[in-house]
XYZ file of C-alpha atoms in Angstrom:
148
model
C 30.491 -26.072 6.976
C 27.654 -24.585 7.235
C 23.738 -24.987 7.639
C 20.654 -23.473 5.453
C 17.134 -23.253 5.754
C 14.295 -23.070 3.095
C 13.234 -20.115 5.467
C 9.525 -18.973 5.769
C 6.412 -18.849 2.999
C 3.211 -16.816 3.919
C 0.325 -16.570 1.975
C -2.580 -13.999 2.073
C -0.772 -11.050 3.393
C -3.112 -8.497 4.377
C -1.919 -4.413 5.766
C 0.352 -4.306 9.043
C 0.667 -8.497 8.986
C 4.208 -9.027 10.841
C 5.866 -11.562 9.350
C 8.390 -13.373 11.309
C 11.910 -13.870 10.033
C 14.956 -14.099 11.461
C 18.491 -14.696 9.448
C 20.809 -15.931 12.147
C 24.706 -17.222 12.030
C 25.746 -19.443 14.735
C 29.745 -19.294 15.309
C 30.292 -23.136 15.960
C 33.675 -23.006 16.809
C 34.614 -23.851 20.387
C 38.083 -21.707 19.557
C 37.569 -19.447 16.580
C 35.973 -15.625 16.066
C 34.643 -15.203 12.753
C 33.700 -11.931 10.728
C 30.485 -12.382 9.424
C 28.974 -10.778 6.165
C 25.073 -11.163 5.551
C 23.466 -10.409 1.961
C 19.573 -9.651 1.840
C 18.125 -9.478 -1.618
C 14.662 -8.452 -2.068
C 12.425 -8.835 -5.133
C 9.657 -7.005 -6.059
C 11.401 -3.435 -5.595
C 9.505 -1.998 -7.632
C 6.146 -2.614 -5.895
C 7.684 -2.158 -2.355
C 8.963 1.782 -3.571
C 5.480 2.456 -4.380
C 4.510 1.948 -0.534
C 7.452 2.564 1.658
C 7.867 6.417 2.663
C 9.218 8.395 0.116
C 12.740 8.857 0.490
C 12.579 5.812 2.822
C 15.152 2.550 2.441
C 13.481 -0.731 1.550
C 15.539 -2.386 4.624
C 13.054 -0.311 7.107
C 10.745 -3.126 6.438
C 13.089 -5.110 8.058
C 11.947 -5.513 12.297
C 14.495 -5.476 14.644
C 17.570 -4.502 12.659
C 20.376 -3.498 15.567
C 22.145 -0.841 13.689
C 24.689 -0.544 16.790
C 25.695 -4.018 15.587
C 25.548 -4.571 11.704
C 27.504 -1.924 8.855
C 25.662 -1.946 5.940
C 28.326 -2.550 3.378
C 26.639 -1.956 0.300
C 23.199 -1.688 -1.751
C 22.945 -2.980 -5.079
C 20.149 -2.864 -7.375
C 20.063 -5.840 -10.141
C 16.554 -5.697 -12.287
C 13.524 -5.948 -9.925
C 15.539 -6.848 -6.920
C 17.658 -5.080 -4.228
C 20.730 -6.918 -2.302
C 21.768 -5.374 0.864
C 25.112 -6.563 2.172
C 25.618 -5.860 6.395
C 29.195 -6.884 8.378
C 28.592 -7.626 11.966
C 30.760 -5.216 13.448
C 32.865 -7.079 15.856
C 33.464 -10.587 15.349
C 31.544 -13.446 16.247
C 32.933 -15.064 19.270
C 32.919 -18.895 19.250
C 29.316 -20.252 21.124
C 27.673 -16.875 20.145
C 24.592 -16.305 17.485
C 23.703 -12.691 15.230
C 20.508 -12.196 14.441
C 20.270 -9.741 11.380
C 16.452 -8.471 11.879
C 13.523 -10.460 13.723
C 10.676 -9.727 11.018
C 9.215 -7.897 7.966
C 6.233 -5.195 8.942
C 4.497 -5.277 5.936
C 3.517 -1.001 6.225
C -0.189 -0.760 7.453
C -1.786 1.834 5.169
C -1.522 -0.283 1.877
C -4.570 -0.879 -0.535
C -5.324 -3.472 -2.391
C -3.315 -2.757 -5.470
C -0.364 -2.344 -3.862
C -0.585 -5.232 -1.742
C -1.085 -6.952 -5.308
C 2.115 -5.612 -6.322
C 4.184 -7.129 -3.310
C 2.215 -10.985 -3.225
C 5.263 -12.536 -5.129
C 8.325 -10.957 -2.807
C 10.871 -12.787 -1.768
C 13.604 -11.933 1.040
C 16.560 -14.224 0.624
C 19.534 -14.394 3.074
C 22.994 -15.544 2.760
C 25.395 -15.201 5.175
C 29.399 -15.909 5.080
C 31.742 -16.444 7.914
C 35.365 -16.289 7.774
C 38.375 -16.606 10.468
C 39.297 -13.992 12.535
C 42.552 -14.865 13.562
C 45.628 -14.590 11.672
C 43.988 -12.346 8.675
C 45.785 -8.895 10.268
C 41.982 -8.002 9.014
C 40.800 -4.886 11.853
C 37.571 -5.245 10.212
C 35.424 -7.229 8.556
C 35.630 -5.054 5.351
C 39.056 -6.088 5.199
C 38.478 -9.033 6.226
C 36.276 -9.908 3.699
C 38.093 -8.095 0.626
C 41.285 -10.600 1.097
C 39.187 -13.454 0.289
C 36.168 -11.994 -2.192
């Protein structure tokens, strides 16, 4: 079963603060891979497009994102809010941790208005784990679409 944290709270964010965060599975197992699936949903879109480089993703606020290990699966906007779903690419061997991003760099050059519009945000992780053996799953896509 697993384990969940409240996570972080920061108050009086002010232009290029780094704000420590790090969403993490830990494969438990002593025997058993796992596919993992981690979903990051992020309020406050709204006032986060008006500051992030046009054109830009919302996720480049995340720090320390490993692209050479994590597919992002999908994007999907809901109201004011924008979930991100990554698979870890290769499975999670038993004893080993995945650490999604380290941090949020809050962009540098914002005024005060905009860091108005961002004071409520909220970056909520979820993460899933499911066996590795016996699925006939190659990847975690497929993995994951067996069981929802």
């Amino acid at each position: 079963e697993g384990e969940s944290t409240l996570g972080n709270t920061y108050d009086n964010i002010v232009p290029n603060a780094y704000l420590p965060k790090d969403p993490t599975v830990i494969n438990k197992s002593s025997v058993e891979p796992q596919w993992i699936r981690m979903s990051v949903t992020v309020n406050n879109v709204t006032g986060w497009s008006a500051i992030v480089k046009e054109g830009a993703d919302l996720s480049d606020i995340f720090d320390g994102f490993k692209a050479g290990d994590w597919e992002l699966a999908s994007k999907e906007a809901k109201g004011d809010s924008l979930t991100y779903t990554y698979y870890l690419k290769e499975p999670l061997q038993p004893g080993s941790t995945a650490t999604l991003f380290k941090g949020i760099q809050i962009p540098k050059d914002i005024n005060v208005a905009q860091a108005a519009a961002i004071a409520d945000t909220t970056v909520s992780v979820s993460a899933d784990a499911i066996q590795y053996n016996g699925l006939g799953a190659t990847t975690p896509k497929d993995a994951f679409a067996k069981f929802g």
